[in-house]
Short mmCIF file of C-alpha atoms in Angstrom, two decimals:
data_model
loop_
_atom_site.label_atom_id
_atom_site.label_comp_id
_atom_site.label_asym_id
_atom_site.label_seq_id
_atom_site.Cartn_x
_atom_site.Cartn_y
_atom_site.Cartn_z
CA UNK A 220 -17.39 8.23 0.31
CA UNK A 221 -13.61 8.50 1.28
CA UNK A 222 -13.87 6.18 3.82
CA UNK A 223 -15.54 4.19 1.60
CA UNK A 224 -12.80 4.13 -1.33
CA UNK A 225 -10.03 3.21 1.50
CA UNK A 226 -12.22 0.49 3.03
CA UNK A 227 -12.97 -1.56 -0.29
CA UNK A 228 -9.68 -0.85 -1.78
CA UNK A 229 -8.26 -4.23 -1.84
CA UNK A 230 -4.77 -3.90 -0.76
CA UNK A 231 -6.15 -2.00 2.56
CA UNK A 232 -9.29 -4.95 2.42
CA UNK A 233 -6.30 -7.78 2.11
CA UNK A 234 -4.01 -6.23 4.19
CA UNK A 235 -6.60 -6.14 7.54
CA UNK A 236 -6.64 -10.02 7.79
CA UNK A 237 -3.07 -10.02 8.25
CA UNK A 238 -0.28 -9.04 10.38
CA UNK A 239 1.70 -6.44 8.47
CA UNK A 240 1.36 -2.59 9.69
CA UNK A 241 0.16 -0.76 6.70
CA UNK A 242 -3.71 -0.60 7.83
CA UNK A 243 -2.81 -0.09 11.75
CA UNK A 244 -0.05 2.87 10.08
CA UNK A 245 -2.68 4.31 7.87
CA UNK A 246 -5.28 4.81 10.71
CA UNK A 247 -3.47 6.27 12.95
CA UNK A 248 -2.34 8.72 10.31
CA UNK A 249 -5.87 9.18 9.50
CA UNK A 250 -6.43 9.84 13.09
CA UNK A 251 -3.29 11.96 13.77
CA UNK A 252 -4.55 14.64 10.77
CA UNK A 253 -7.87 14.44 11.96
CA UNK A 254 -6.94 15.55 15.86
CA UNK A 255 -4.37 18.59 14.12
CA UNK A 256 -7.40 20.09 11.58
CA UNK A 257 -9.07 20.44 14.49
CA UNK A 258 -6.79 21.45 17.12
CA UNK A 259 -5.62 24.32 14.38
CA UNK A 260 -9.31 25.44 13.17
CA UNK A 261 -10.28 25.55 16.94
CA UNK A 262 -7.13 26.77 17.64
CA UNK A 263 -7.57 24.22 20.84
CA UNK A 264 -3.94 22.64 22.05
CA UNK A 265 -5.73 20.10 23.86
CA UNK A 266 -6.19 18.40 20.04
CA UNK A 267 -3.00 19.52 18.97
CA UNK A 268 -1.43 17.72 21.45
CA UNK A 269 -3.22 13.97 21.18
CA UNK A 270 -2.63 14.74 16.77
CA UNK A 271 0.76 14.80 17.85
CA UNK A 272 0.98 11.60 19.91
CA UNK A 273 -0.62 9.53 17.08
CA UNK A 274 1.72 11.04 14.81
CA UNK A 275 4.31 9.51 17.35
CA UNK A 276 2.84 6.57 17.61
CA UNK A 277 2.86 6.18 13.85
CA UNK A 278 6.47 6.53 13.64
CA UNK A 279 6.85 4.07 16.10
CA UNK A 280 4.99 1.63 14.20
CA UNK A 281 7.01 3.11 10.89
CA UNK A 282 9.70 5.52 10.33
CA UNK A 283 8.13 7.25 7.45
CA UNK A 284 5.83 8.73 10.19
CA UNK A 285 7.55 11.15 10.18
CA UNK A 286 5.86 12.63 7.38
CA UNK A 287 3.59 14.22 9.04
CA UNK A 288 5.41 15.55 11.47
CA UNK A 289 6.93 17.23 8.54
CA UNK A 290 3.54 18.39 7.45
CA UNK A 291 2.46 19.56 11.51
CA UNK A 292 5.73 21.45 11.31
CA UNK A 293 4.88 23.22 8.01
CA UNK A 294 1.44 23.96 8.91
CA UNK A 295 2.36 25.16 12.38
CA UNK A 296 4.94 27.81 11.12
CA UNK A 297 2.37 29.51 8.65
CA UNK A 298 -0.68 29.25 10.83
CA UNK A 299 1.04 31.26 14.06
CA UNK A 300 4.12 32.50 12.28
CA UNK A 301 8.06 32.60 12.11
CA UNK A 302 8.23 33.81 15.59
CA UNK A 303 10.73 32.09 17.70
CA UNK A 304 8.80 30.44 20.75
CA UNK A 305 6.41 29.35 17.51
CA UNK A 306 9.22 28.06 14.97
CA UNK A 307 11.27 26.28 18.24
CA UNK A 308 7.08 24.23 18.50
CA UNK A 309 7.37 23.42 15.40
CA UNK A 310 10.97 22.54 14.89
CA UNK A 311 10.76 20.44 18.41
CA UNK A 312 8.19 18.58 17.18
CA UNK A 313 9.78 16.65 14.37
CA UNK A 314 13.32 16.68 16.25
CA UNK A 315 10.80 14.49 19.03
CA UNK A 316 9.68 12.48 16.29
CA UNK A 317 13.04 11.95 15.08
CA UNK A 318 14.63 11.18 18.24
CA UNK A 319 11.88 8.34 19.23
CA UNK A 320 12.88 6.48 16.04
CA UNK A 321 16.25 6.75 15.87
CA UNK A 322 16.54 6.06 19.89
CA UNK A 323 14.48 2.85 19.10
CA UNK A 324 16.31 1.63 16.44
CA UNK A 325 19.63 2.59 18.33
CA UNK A 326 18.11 0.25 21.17
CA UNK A 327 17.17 -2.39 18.84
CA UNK A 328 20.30 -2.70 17.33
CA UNK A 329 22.40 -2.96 19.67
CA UNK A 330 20.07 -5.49 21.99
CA UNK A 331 20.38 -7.24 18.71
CA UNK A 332 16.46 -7.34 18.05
CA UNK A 333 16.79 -5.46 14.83
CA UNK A 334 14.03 -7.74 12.62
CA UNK A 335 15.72 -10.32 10.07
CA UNK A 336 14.37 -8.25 7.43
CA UNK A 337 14.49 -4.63 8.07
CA UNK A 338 16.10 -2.09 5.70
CA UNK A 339 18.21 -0.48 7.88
CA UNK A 340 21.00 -1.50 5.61
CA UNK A 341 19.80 -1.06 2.76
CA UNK A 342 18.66 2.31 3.27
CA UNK A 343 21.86 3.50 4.70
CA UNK A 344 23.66 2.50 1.14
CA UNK A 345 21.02 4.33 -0.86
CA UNK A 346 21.75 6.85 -3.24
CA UNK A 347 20.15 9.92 -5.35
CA UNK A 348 17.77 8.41 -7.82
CA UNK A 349 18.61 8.52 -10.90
CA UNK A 350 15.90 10.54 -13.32
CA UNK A 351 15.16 6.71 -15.14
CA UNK A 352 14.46 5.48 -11.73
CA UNK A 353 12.73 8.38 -10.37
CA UNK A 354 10.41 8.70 -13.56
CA UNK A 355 9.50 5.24 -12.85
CA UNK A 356 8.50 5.08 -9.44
CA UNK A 357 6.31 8.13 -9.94
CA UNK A 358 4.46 6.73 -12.72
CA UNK A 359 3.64 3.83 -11.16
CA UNK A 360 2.94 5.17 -7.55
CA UNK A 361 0.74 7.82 -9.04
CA UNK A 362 -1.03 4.41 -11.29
CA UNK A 363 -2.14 2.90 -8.78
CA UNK A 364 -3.31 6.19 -6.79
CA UNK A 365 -5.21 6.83 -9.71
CA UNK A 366 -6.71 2.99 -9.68
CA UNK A 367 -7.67 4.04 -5.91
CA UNK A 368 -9.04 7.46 -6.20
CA UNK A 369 -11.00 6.69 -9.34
CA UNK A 370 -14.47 5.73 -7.25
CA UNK A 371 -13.69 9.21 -5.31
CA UNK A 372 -12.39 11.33 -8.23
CA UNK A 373 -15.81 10.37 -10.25
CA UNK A 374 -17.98 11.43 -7.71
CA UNK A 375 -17.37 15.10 -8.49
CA UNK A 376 -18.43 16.99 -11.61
CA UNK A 377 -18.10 20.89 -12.49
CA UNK A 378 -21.40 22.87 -11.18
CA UNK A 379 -21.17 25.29 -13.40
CA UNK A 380 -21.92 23.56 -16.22
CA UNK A 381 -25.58 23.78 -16.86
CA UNK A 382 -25.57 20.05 -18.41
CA UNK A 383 -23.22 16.91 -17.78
CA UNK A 384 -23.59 16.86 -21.96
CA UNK A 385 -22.43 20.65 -22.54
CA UNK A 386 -19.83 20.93 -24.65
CA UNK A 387 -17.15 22.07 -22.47
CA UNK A 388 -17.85 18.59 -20.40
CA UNK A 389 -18.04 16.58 -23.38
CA UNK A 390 -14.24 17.96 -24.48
CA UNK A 391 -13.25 18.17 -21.46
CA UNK A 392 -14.71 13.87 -21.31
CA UNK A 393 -12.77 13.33 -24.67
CA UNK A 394 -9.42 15.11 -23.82
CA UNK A 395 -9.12 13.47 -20.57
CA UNK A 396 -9.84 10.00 -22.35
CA UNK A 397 -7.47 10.48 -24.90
CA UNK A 398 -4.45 11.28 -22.89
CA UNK A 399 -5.74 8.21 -20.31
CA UNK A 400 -5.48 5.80 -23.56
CA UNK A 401 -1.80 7.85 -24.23
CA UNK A 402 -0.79 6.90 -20.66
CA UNK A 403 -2.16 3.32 -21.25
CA UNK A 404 -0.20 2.91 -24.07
CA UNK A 405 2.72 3.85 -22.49
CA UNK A 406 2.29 1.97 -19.49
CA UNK A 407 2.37 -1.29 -21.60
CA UNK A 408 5.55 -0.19 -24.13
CA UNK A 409 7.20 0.07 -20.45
CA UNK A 410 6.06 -2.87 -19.30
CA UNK A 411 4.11 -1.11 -16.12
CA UNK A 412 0.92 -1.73 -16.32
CA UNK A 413 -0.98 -2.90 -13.28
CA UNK A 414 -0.05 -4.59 -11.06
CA UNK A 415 3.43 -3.48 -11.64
CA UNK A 416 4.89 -3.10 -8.41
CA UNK A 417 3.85 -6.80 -7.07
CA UNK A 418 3.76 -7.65 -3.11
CA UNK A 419 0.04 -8.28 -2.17
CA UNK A 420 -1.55 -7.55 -5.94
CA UNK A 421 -0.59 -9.63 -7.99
CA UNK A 422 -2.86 -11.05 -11.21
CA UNK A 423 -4.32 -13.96 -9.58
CA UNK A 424 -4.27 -13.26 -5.81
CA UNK A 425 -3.59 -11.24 -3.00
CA UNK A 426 -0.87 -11.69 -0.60
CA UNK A 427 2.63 -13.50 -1.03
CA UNK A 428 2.55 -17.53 -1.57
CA UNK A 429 5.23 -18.09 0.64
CA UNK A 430 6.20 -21.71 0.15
CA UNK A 431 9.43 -22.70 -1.29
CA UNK A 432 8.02 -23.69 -4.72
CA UNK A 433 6.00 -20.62 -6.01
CA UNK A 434 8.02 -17.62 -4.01
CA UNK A 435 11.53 -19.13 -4.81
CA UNK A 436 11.79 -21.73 -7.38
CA UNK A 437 8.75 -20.17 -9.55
CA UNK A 438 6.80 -23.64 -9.60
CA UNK A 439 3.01 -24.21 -9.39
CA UNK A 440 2.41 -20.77 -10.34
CA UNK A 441 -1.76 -20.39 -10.87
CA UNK A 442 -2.61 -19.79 -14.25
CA UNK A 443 -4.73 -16.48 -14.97
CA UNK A 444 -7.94 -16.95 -16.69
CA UNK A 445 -8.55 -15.20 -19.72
CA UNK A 446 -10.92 -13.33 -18.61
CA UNK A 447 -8.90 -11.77 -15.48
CA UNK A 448 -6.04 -10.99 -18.13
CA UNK A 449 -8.62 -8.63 -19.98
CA UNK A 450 -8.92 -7.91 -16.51
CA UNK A 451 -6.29 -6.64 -15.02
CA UNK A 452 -5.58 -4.63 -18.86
CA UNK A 453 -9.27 -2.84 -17.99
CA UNK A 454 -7.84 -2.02 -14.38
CA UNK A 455 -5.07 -0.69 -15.94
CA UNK A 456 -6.99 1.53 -17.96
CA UNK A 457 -9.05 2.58 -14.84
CA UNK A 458 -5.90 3.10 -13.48
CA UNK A 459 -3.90 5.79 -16.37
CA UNK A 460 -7.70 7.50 -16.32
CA UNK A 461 -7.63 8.34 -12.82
CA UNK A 462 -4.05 9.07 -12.55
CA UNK A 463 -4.96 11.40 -15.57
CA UNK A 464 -7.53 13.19 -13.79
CA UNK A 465 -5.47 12.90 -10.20
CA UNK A 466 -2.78 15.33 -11.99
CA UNK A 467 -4.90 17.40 -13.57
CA UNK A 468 -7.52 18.30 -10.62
CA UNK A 469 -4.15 18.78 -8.72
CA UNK A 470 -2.01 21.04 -10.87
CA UNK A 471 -5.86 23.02 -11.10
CA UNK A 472 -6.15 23.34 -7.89
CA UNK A 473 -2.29 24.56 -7.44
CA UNK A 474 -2.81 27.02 -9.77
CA UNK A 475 -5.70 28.55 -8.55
CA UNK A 476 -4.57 28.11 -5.01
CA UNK A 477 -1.10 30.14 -5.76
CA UNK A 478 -2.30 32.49 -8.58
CA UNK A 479 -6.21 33.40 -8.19
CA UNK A 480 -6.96 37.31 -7.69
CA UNK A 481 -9.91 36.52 -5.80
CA UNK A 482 -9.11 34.83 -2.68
CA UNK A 483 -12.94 34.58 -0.70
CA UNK A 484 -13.32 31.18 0.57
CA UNK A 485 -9.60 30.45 -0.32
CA UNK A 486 -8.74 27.40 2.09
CA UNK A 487 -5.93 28.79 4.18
CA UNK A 488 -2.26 28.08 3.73
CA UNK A 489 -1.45 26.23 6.43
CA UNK A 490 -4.49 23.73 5.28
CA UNK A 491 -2.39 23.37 2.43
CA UNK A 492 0.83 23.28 3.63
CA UNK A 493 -0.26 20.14 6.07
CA UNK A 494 -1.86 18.10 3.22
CA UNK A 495 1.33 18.67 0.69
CA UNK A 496 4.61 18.61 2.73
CA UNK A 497 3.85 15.14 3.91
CA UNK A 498 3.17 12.92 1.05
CA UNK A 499 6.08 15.36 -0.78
CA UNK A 500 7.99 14.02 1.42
CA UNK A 501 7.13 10.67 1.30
CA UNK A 502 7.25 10.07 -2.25
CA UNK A 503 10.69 11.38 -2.00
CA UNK A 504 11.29 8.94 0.57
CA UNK A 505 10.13 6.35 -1.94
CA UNK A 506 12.17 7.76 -5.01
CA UNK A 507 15.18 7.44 -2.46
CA UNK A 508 14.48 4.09 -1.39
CA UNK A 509 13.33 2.84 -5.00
CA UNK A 510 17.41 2.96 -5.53
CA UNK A 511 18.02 0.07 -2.96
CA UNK A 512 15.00 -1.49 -2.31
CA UNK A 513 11.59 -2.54 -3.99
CA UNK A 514 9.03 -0.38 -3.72
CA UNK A 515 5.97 -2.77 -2.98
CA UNK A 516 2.15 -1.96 -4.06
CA UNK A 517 0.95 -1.33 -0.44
CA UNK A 518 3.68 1.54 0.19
CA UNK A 519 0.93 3.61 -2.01
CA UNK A 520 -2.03 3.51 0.46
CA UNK A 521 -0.56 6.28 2.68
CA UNK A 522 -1.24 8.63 -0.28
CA UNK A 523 -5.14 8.19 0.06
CA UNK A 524 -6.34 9.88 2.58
CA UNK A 525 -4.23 12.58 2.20
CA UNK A 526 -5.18 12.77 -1.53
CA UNK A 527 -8.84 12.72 -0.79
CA UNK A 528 -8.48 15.14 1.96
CA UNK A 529 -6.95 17.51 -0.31
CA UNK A 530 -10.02 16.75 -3.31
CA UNK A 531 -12.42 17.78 -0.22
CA UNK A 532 -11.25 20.41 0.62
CA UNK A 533 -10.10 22.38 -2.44
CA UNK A 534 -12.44 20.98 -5.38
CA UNK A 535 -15.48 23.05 -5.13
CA UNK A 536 -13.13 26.25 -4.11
CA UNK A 537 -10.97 26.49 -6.96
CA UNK A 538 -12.34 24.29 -9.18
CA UNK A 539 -16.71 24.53 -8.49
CA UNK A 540 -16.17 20.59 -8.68
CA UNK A 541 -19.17 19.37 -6.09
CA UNK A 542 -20.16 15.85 -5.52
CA UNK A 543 -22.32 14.74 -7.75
CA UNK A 544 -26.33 14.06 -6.14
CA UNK A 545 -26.97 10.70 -7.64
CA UNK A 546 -23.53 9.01 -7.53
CA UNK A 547 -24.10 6.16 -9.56
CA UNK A 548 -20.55 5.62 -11.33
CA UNK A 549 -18.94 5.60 -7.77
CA UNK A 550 -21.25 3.39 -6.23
CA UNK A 551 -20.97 0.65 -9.38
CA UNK A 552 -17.43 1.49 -9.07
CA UNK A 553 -17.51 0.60 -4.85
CA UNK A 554 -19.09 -2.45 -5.81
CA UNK A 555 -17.12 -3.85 -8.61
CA UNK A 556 -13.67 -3.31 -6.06
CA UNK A 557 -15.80 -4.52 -3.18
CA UNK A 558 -16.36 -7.73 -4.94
CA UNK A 559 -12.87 -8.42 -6.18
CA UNK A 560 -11.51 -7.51 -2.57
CA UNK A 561 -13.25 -9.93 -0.91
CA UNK A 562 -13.28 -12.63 -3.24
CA UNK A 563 -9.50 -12.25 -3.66
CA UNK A 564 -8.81 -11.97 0.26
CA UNK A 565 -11.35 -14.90 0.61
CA UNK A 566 -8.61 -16.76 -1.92
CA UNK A 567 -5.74 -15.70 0.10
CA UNK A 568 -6.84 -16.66 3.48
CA UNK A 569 -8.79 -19.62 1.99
CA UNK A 570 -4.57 -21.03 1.28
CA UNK A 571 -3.49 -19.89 4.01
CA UNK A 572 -5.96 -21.54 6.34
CA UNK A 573 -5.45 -24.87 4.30
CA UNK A 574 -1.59 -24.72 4.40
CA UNK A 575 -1.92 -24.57 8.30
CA UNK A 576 -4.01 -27.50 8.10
CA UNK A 577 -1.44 -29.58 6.33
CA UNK A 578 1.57 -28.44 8.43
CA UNK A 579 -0.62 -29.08 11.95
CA UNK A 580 -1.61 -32.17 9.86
CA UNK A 581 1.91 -33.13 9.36
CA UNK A 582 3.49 -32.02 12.97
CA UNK A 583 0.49 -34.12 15.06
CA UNK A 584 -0.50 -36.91 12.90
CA UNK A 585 2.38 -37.63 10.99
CA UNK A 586 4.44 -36.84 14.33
CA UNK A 587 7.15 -34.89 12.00
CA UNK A 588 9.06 -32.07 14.00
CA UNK A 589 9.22 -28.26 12.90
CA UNK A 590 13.34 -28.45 12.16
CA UNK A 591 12.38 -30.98 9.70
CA UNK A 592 9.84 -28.93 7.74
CA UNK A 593 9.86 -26.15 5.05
CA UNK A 594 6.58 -24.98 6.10
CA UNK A 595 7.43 -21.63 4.14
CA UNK A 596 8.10 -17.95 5.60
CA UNK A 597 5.22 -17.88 8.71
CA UNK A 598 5.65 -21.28 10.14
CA UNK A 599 9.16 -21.43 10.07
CA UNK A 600 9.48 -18.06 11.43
CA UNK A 601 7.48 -18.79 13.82
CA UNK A 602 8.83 -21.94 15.09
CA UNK A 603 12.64 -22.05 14.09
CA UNK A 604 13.34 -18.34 14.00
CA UNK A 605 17.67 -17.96 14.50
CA UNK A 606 19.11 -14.44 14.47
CA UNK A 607 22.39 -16.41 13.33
CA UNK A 608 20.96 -18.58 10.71
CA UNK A 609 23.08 -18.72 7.77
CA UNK A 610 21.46 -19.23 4.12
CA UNK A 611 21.68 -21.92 2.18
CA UNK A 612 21.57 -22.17 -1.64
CA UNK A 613 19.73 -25.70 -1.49
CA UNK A 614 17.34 -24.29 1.10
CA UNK A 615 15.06 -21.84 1.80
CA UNK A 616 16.15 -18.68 3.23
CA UNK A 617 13.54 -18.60 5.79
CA UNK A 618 15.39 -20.72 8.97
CA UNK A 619 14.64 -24.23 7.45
CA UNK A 620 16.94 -26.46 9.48
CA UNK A 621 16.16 -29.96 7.53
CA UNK A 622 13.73 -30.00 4.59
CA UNK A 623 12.41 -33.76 4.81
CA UNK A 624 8.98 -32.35 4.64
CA UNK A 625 8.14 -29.36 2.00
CA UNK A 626 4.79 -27.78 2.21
CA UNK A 627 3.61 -26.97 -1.21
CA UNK A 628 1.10 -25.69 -4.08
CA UNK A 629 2.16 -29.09 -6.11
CA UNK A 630 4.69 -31.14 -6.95
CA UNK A 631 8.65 -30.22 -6.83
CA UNK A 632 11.15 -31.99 -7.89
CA UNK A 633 13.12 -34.58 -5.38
CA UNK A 634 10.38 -35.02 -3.67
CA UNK A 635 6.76 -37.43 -3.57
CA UNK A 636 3.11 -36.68 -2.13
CA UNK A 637 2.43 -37.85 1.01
CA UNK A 638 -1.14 -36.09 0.70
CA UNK A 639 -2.88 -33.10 -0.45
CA UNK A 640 -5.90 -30.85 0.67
CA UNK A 641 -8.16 -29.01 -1.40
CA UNK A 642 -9.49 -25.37 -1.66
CA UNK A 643 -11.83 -23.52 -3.66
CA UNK A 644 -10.44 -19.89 -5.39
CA UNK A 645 -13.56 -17.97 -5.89
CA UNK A 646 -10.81 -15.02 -8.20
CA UNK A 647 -9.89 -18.20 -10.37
CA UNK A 648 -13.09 -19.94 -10.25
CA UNK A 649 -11.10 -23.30 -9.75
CA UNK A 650 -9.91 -25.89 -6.97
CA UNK A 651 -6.34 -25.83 -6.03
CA UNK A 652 -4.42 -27.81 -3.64
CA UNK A 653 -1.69 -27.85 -0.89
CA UNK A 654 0.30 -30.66 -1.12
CA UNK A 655 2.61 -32.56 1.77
CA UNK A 656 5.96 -33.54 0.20
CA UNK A 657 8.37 -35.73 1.51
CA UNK A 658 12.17 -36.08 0.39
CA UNK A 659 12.56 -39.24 -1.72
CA UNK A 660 15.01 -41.87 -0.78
#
């Protein structure tokens, strides 16, 4: 059921038909904890060892791989000890990890391959976040965690309750409601509910439109149904519940964890100490980085597994929270994101496919050259990509050379149609067009 909640989730659904690193990141993760569980409850090094290398090789496909290094280090010291030969392990570890990145980014620097966009800069500026900006990013982070989780998170119940309509589950139902439609309310008064932190979810897609008219001059925008506004205010909702029972189950479990006299079947520390250090860390990471940079939606998938990893394993223990035998609010649930996922990725690639159409269109019919197109982000990155481009305010930042020819989602002004193609949004239930503008005399 885990798997399950990661593989409909629609960010990690969108984000596998494209070319950005978070689902190729977030499996090796998966992989990396998966090899070190075992290599430390079989006490076998052989595991340890390949856990490690896919830790490595999730640095080296992002820096905040480091993470679990972190948590490897953590776990390492209190499974075997602070003994020296042990500590220098797990302390060598995470200066390896450490030295891979910074080596590579050292390299690509100064080959001058650093990407056009990477926030090396950024992130060397940034600063102690303030409590305003720290409050925020939690809230939202732990949001959409909830909106996640929720599928998983339902699944359990408390086997010790002789009926799901006792009356401790019925307050417990009630309480847990209440402070959700709290947290609702003050997720609108704050203006974050979802989706707040916008890169690939957005109200009436997923993924970036990146053509000069919707990402930078704010023109053509698709207009939300009513009935996804009502929408996106239920996911919300969904959202401040789970994130409402997220906190709770985990300041339970903590509790019991640190403070319970009777310790049979306790989960051992080091369990613990592997599945907490590392996204610790990287939500401070993201408080840190919130201070320079935006902290996108898919930034919050990393905390999945590791949050369902840490339901499995200490629900029933300290809480007697087992999965429930006839799941039937986590399968609706399963279904319901299922659906949106792949209608909304459907969308996304649906415009993308049809925007390559126009600009191949454009290049071999019309017999227009690449320098003279605004093709938006991928095509002119791909074609007219110049480490010493210099921006323009008339153009678009992303290497346009001459902008004769503007790909777009409809009309801008300056320019007239030359043609348009049509696509069907299956989210929106409507047609929408890309259209091929050209500069008017």
């Amino acid at each position: 059921m885990g798997a399950l909640v990661l593989i409909v989730n629609p960010l990690y659904f969108g984000l596998a038909n494209s070319f950005m690193t978070d689902v190729p990141f977030t499996t090796v993760v998966i992989l990396s904890l998966f090899c070190l569980a075992r290599g430390f409850r079989r006490e076998d090094s052989r595991y340890l060892i390949v856990g490690l290398l896919f830790a490595f090789a999730a640095v080296m496909i992002r820096q905040v791989g480091l993470v679990v290094l972190m948590g490897f280090s953590a776990a390492y010291a209190i499974k075997y000890g602070i003994k020296p030969m042990r500590l220098l392990v797990a302390i060598a570890a995470l200066l390896a990890g450490a030295a891979m990145h910074f080596g590579y980014e050292h390299w690509l620097i100064h080959t001058n391959r650093m990407p056009i966009l990477s926030p090396h800069a950024a992130l060397e500026s940034a600063q102690i976040p303030s409590p305003w900006v720290a409050r925020r990013t939690l809230v939202v982070a732990v949001t959409y965690v909830g909106f996640f989780l929720l599928p998983f998170i339902v699944l359990f119940h408390n086997s010790k309750s002789n009926s799901l309509r006792s009356s401790t589950s019925m307050t417990f139902t009630r309480v847990t409601t209440l402070i959700a439609i709290v947290v609702l309310a003050l997720l609108w008064w704050q203006g974050l509910t979802m989706p707040s932190s916008r890169n690939v979810l957005t109200k009436y897609r997923l993924g970036p439109l990146t053509l000069r008219d919707t990402f930078i001059l704010g023109l053509n925008i698709p207009i939300t149904p009513i009935f996804l506004e009502f929408g996106w205010v239920a996911i919300s909702a969904m959202g401040a519940f789970g994130a409402t029972l997220l906190t709770w189950l985990l300041l339970r479990m903590g509790y019991q964890f640190l403070f319970a006299r009777v310790a049979e079947s306790r989960p051992e520390y080091w369990v613990a100490a592997m599945l907490l250090v590392a996204p610790a860390a990287y939500l401070l990471i993201l408080f840190v980085a919130s201070t320079r940079l935006t902290v996108f939606d898919r930034y919050f998938l990393l905390f999945v597994p590791f949050c369902v990893l840490l339901l499995s394993t200490f629900a029933n223990w300290a809480l007697a929270w087992v999965p429930r035998r006839s799941p039937r609010a986590s399968i609706a649930l399963l279904v319901a994101y299922a659906v949106f996922s792949v209608a909304a990725t459907h969308d996304y690639l649906s415009w993308n496919r049809t925007r390559w159409v126009a600009l191949n269109s454009l290049i071999y019919d019309t017999k227009a050259k690449p320098e003279h197109i605004d093709g938006g982000y991928e095509f002119n990155g791909w074609f007219l990509h110049d480490a010493n481009y210099v921006r323009s305010r008339e153009k678009s930042w992303w290497w346009v050379s001459d902008d004769e020819y503007v790909v777009a989602s409809g009309p801008v002004p300056g320019y007239v149609e030359l043609r348009r193609y049509g696509f069907r949004r299956w989210l929106l239930g409507q047609e929408s067009n890309i259209y091929v503008l050209r500069r008017a005399i």
